[in-house]
Amino acid sequence: MIGVGLLGLGTVGSGVHQILTNKRDYIKRKLGEEIIIQKILVKDVTKKRKYHVDNFLLTDKFEDVLKDSAIQVIVELIGGEEPSFSYIKEAIKRGKHIVTANKLIMAKHGEEIVRLAEENSVKVYYEGSVGGGIPIIKTLNESLVANKIERIYGILNGTTNYILTQMTEKKVDFKDALKEAQNLGYAESDPYFDVSGLDSAYKISILSSLSYETFVDVDSLYIEGIERIEPEDIEIADELGYVIKLLAIGKRLENDKLDIRVHPTFVPKNNPISRINGVYNVVQIHGDTVGEIMMYGQGAGEMPTASAVVADIIEVAKNIKYNISNGLINNLQPHTLVSIDEVENPFYIRLMVNDKPGVFAKIAKVLGDNNVSIASVIQKHRLTPVVPIFLRTHPVKEKYLNQAASELSMIDDVREIKNIIRVEEL
Ligand SMILES: NC(=O)c1ccc[n+]([C@@H]2O[C@H](COP(=O)([O-])OP(=O)(O)OC[C@H]3O[C@@H](n4cnc5c(N)ncnc54)[C@H](OP(=O)(O)O)[C@@H]3O)[C@@H](O)[C@H]2O)c1
């Protein structure tokens, strides 16, 4: 019998409890061993729960879980940084294996946790932290282990993908799409973590750390959210053959520097990523031997995430049952991140300008003087004295584009630079 202590019985914790209870016999048959929840830590033991839970399992004291000698695996599903981080460390020091779905902790403290786990001969699994039900961590750790990973592209946040999908399909603006996502329970009342790109950044930092055998500090990444995307950007992207997605990118460059970032991106319509809509997540990976692979599925939610967490619990249980203590060696190497200034992309620029002769010539001169070469120009709606101009550039380093943008904003007839969005030719 393998004893489990659950920390948290919210959305994911309830799903895990449901699976381990309802599929107890099935899991026993598969594993040849029973997995039993011994204790569940919650904040409020008197709270009314969605599913039936035996009262004697509940506690609001972490020590009750920590000190229970029948518990070999602690499953952290509280979320946030504290007290979860301290609980995980204490549990490891007590010789408990860890399963968590906490992206924040793995992205910020993954290196320390993995080192501590190695020192204490226990395992840490975190499949639920990236991509909900998509088994991407196991794929990177096991199925693709013989590959040198060259690039990762991901839509790793369902909330923002839902909002962008609504803006694209229903032609609504950001605020309305966000409101709808909140009404449907796809977005939090405080949506900052999702719409700012931070959630995706935690996830791409975890995937990049694994893929590039290093520890990527999320605070060092370039992160841009979707708040500034307007229906006009989406409309013109469509005309040019692109869809706007909040793309998480993790690339190993030829000089072995890492290029890791999250931002709204023009994704070509002929790449399958452009067709991943709604709350779905996707990860596209390029490995040197396997080539391109892609996995997509529900990136969050009670049951998809619980599916990943329970798979991790079963993996730990298998290790315990067969006394497997050694895994792959975590030989983390230092890395150098390429500065965002040095990253080279084509760009899309949307400007509002006075509708006068000679204005475009001034814009073209500023761009040319800053090494920015124009690939295409669209001008529309000649109804008012101020008109929008849409430019697409050839690939150019971000620092040149930024300098050009700052000079463009000083031209009198340029009323406003509405948006600048990177184009990724995937
Ligand atoms: N929700 C998803 O779709 C999803 C997807 C992927 C990953 N995750 C990750 O999974 C983890 C759990 O998320 P969730 O959505 O299930 O969270 P949640 O619904 O907010 O549940 C949190 C649980 O932790 C308990 N808790 C909170 N603070 C506590 C404290 N100080 N001490 C003891 N217990 C405490 C709560 O107790 P009470 O029940 O008594 O309030 C609740 O049961 C997070 O790391 C999240 O990022 C979630």
mmCIF file with all atom_site columns, C-alpha atoms in Angstrom, residues 167-248:
data_model
loop_
_atom_site.group_PDB
_atom_site.id
_atom_site.type_symbol
_atom_site.label_atom_id
_atom_site.label_alt_id
_atom_site.label_comp_id
_atom_site.label_asym_id
_atom_site.label_entity_id
_atom_site.label_seq_id
_atom_site.pdbx_PDB_ins_code
_atom_site.Cartn_x
_atom_site.Cartn_y
_atom_site.Cartn_z
_atom_site.occupancy
_atom_site.B_iso_or_equiv
_atom_site.pdbx_formal_charge
_atom_site.auth_seq_id
_atom_site.auth_comp_id
_atom_site.auth_asym_id
_atom_site.auth_atom_id
_atom_site.pdbx_PDB_model_num
ATOM 1  C CA . MET A 1 167 ? -11.558 38.455 -30.377 1.00 0.00 ? 167 MET A CA 1
ATOM 2  C CA . THR A 1 168 ? -10.717 36.693 -33.654 1.00 0.00 ? 168 THR A CA 1
ATOM 3  C CA . GLU A 1 169 ? -13.951 34.799 -34.204 1.00 0.00 ? 169 GLU A CA 1
ATOM 4  C CA . LYS A 1 170 ? -16.509 37.227 -32.760 1.00 0.00 ? 170 LYS A CA 1
ATOM 5  C CA . LYS A 1 171 ? -14.620 40.449 -33.504 1.00 0.00 ? 171 LYS A CA 1
ATOM 6  C CA . VAL A 1 172 ? -15.084 41.685 -29.928 1.00 0.00 ? 172 VAL A CA 1
ATOM 7  C CA . ASP A 1 173 ? -12.525 43.812 -28.096 1.00 0.00 ? 173 ASP A CA 1
ATOM 8  C CA . PHE A 1 174 ? -10.217 42.663 -25.305 1.00 0.00 ? 174 PHE A CA 1
ATOM 9  C CA . LYS A 1 175 ? -12.425 43.953 -22.470 1.00 0.00 ? 175 LYS A CA 1
ATOM 10 C CA . ASP A 1 176 ? -15.553 42.166 -23.699 1.00 0.00 ? 176 ASP A CA 1
ATOM 11 C CA . ALA A 1 177 ? -13.697 38.931 -24.397 1.00 0.00 ? 177 ALA A CA 1
ATOM 12 C CA . LEU A 1 178 ? -12.154 39.056 -20.912 1.00 0.00 ? 178 LEU A CA 1
ATOM 13 C CA . LYS A 1 179 ? -15.553 39.679 -19.328 1.00 0.00 ? 179 LYS A CA 1
ATOM 14 C CA . GLU A 1 180 ? -16.981 36.654 -21.116 1.00 0.00 ? 180 GLU A CA 1
ATOM 15 C CA . ALA A 1 181 ? -14.022 34.507 -20.051 1.00 0.00 ? 181 ALA A CA 1
ATOM 16 C CA . GLN A 1 182 ? -14.633 35.595 -16.446 1.00 0.00 ? 182 GLN A CA 1
ATOM 17 C CA . ASN A 1 183 ? -18.354 34.812 -16.679 1.00 0.00 ? 183 ASN A CA 1
ATOM 18 C CA . LEU A 1 184 ? -17.542 31.327 -17.943 1.00 0.00 ? 184 LEU A CA 1
ATOM 19 C CA . GLY A 1 185 ? -14.968 30.723 -15.198 1.00 0.00 ? 185 GLY A CA 1
ATOM 20 C CA . TYR A 1 186 ? -12.036 30.666 -17.665 1.00 0.00 ? 186 TYR A CA 1
ATOM 21 C CA . ALA A 1 187 ? -10.488 33.808 -16.180 1.00 0.00 ? 187 ALA A CA 1
ATOM 22 C CA . GLU A 1 188 ? -9.967  34.855 -12.558 1.00 0.00 ? 188 GLU A CA 1
ATOM 23 C CA . SER A 1 189 ? -11.601 38.024 -11.235 1.00 0.00 ? 189 SER A CA 1
ATOM 24 C CA . ASP A 1 190 ? -8.030  39.374 -11.109 1.00 0.00 ? 190 ASP A CA 1
ATOM 25 C CA . PRO A 1 191 ? -6.780  38.222 -14.522 1.00 0.00 ? 191 PRO A CA 1
ATOM 26 C CA . TYR A 1 192 ? -3.308  39.810 -14.234 1.00 0.00 ? 192 TYR A CA 1
ATOM 27 C CA . PHE A 1 193 ? -1.373  36.545 -13.857 1.00 0.00 ? 193 PHE A CA 1
ATOM 28 C CA . ASP A 1 194 ? -2.816  35.180 -17.106 1.00 0.00 ? 194 ASP A CA 1
ATOM 29 C CA . VAL A 1 195 ? -3.227  38.210 -19.381 1.00 0.00 ? 195 VAL A CA 1
ATOM 30 C CA . SER A 1 196 ? 0.183   39.683 -18.475 1.00 0.00 ? 196 SER A CA 1
ATOM 31 C CA . GLY A 1 197 ? 1.909   36.579 -19.871 1.00 0.00 ? 197 GLY A CA 1
ATOM 32 C CA . LEU A 1 198 ? 3.404   35.675 -16.473 1.00 0.00 ? 198 LEU A CA 1
ATOM 33 C CA . ASP A 1 199 ? 1.652   32.296 -16.252 1.00 0.00 ? 199 ASP A CA 1
ATOM 34 C CA . SER A 1 200 ? 2.987   31.340 -19.698 1.00 0.00 ? 200 SER A CA 1
ATOM 35 C CA . ALA A 1 201 ? 6.442   32.578 -18.687 1.00 0.00 ? 201 ALA A CA 1
ATOM 36 C CA . TYR A 1 202 ? 6.525   30.259 -15.665 1.00 0.00 ? 202 TYR A CA 1
ATOM 37 C CA . LYS A 1 203 ? 5.635   27.371 -17.919 1.00 0.00 ? 203 LYS A CA 1
ATOM 38 C CA . ILE A 1 204 ? 8.137   28.099 -20.717 1.00 0.00 ? 204 ILE A CA 1
ATOM 39 C CA . SER A 1 205 ? 10.830  28.556 -18.092 1.00 0.00 ? 205 SER A CA 1
ATOM 40 C CA . ILE A 1 206 ? 10.046  25.058 -16.741 1.00 0.00 ? 206 ILE A CA 1
ATOM 41 C CA . LEU A 1 207 ? 10.039  23.517 -20.243 1.00 0.00 ? 207 LEU A CA 1
ATOM 42 C CA . SER A 1 208 ? 13.240  25.340 -21.239 1.00 0.00 ? 208 SER A CA 1
ATOM 43 C CA . SER A 1 209 ? 15.025  24.329 -18.034 1.00 0.00 ? 209 SER A CA 1
ATOM 44 C CA . LEU A 1 210 ? 14.212  20.701 -18.769 1.00 0.00 ? 210 LEU A CA 1
ATOM 45 C CA . SER A 1 211 ? 14.998  20.883 -22.461 1.00 0.00 ? 211 SER A CA 1
ATOM 46 C CA . TYR A 1 212 ? 18.244  22.802 -22.175 1.00 0.00 ? 212 TYR A CA 1
ATOM 47 C CA . GLU A 1 213 ? 19.551  21.148 -18.960 1.00 0.00 ? 213 GLU A CA 1
ATOM 48 C CA . THR A 1 214 ? 19.778  24.387 -17.071 1.00 0.00 ? 214 THR A CA 1
ATOM 49 C CA . PHE A 1 215 ? 17.757  26.506 -14.698 1.00 0.00 ? 215 PHE A CA 1
ATOM 50 C CA . VAL A 1 216 ? 15.978  29.382 -16.401 1.00 0.00 ? 216 VAL A CA 1
ATOM 51 C CA . ASP A 1 217 ? 15.086  32.160 -13.994 1.00 0.00 ? 217 ASP A CA 1
ATOM 52 C CA . VAL A 1 218 ? 11.661  33.470 -14.948 1.00 0.00 ? 218 VAL A CA 1
ATOM 53 C CA . ASP A 1 219 ? 12.625  36.969 -13.775 1.00 0.00 ? 219 ASP A CA 1
ATOM 54 C CA . SER A 1 220 ? 15.204  37.192 -16.557 1.00 0.00 ? 220 SER A CA 1
ATOM 55 C CA . LEU A 1 221 ? 12.695  36.579 -19.366 1.00 0.00 ? 221 LEU A CA 1
ATOM 56 C CA . TYR A 1 222 ? 11.083  39.070 -21.716 1.00 0.00 ? 222 TYR A CA 1
ATOM 57 C CA . ILE A 1 223 ? 7.322   38.912 -21.056 1.00 0.00 ? 223 ILE A CA 1
ATOM 58 C CA . GLU A 1 224 ? 4.536   40.838 -22.766 1.00 0.00 ? 224 GLU A CA 1
ATOM 59 C CA . GLY A 1 225 ? 0.807   40.264 -22.299 1.00 0.00 ? 225 GLY A CA 1
ATOM 60 C CA . ILE A 1 226 ? -2.207  40.576 -24.578 1.00 0.00 ? 226 ILE A CA 1
ATOM 61 C CA . GLU A 1 227 ? -3.846  43.678 -23.062 1.00 0.00 ? 227 GLU A CA 1
ATOM 62 C CA . ARG A 1 228 ? -2.837  45.949 -25.956 1.00 0.00 ? 228 ARG A CA 1
ATOM 63 C CA . ILE A 1 229 ? -4.167  43.757 -28.763 1.00 0.00 ? 229 ILE A CA 1
ATOM 64 C CA . GLU A 1 230 ? -7.048  45.446 -30.573 1.00 0.00 ? 230 GLU A CA 1
ATOM 65 C CA . PRO A 1 231 ? -9.536  44.126 -33.141 1.00 0.00 ? 231 PRO A CA 1
ATOM 66 C CA . GLU A 1 232 ? -7.683  46.108 -35.870 1.00 0.00 ? 232 GLU A CA 1
ATOM 67 C CA . ASP A 1 233 ? -4.505  44.092 -35.206 1.00 0.00 ? 233 ASP A CA 1
ATOM 68 C CA . ILE A 1 234 ? -6.401  40.828 -35.464 1.00 0.00 ? 234 ILE A CA 1
ATOM 69 C CA . GLU A 1 235 ? -8.155  41.913 -38.637 1.00 0.00 ? 235 GLU A CA 1
ATOM 70 C CA . ILE A 1 236 ? -4.950  42.902 -40.404 1.00 0.00 ? 236 ILE A CA 1
ATOM 71 C CA . ALA A 1 237 ? -3.162  39.749 -39.205 1.00 0.00 ? 237 ALA A CA 1
ATOM 72 C CA . ASP A 1 238 ? -5.929  37.771 -40.870 1.00 0.00 ? 238 ASP A CA 1
ATOM 73 C CA . GLU A 1 239 ? -5.521  39.705 -44.132 1.00 0.00 ? 239 GLU A CA 1
ATOM 74 C CA . LEU A 1 240 ? -1.790  39.099 -44.091 1.00 0.00 ? 240 LEU A CA 1
ATOM 75 C CA . GLY A 1 241 ? -2.243  35.345 -43.477 1.00 0.00 ? 241 GLY A CA 1
ATOM 76 C CA . TYR A 1 242 ? -1.601  35.213 -39.720 1.00 0.00 ? 242 TYR A CA 1
ATOM 77 C CA . VAL A 1 243 ? -3.405  34.619 -36.421 1.00 0.00 ? 243 VAL A CA 1
ATOM 78 C CA . ILE A 1 244 ? -2.379  36.435 -33.225 1.00 0.00 ? 244 ILE A CA 1
ATOM 79 C CA . LYS A 1 245 ? -1.465  34.045 -30.395 1.00 0.00 ? 245 LYS A CA 1
ATOM 80 C CA . LEU A 1 246 ? 0.213   34.545 -27.038 1.00 0.00 ? 246 LEU A CA 1
ATOM 81 C CA . LEU A 1 247 ? 3.249   32.468 -27.915 1.00 0.00 ? 247 LEU A CA 1
ATOM 82 C CA . ALA A 1 248 ? 5.790   31.114 -25.441 1.00 0.00 ? 248 ALA A CA 1
#
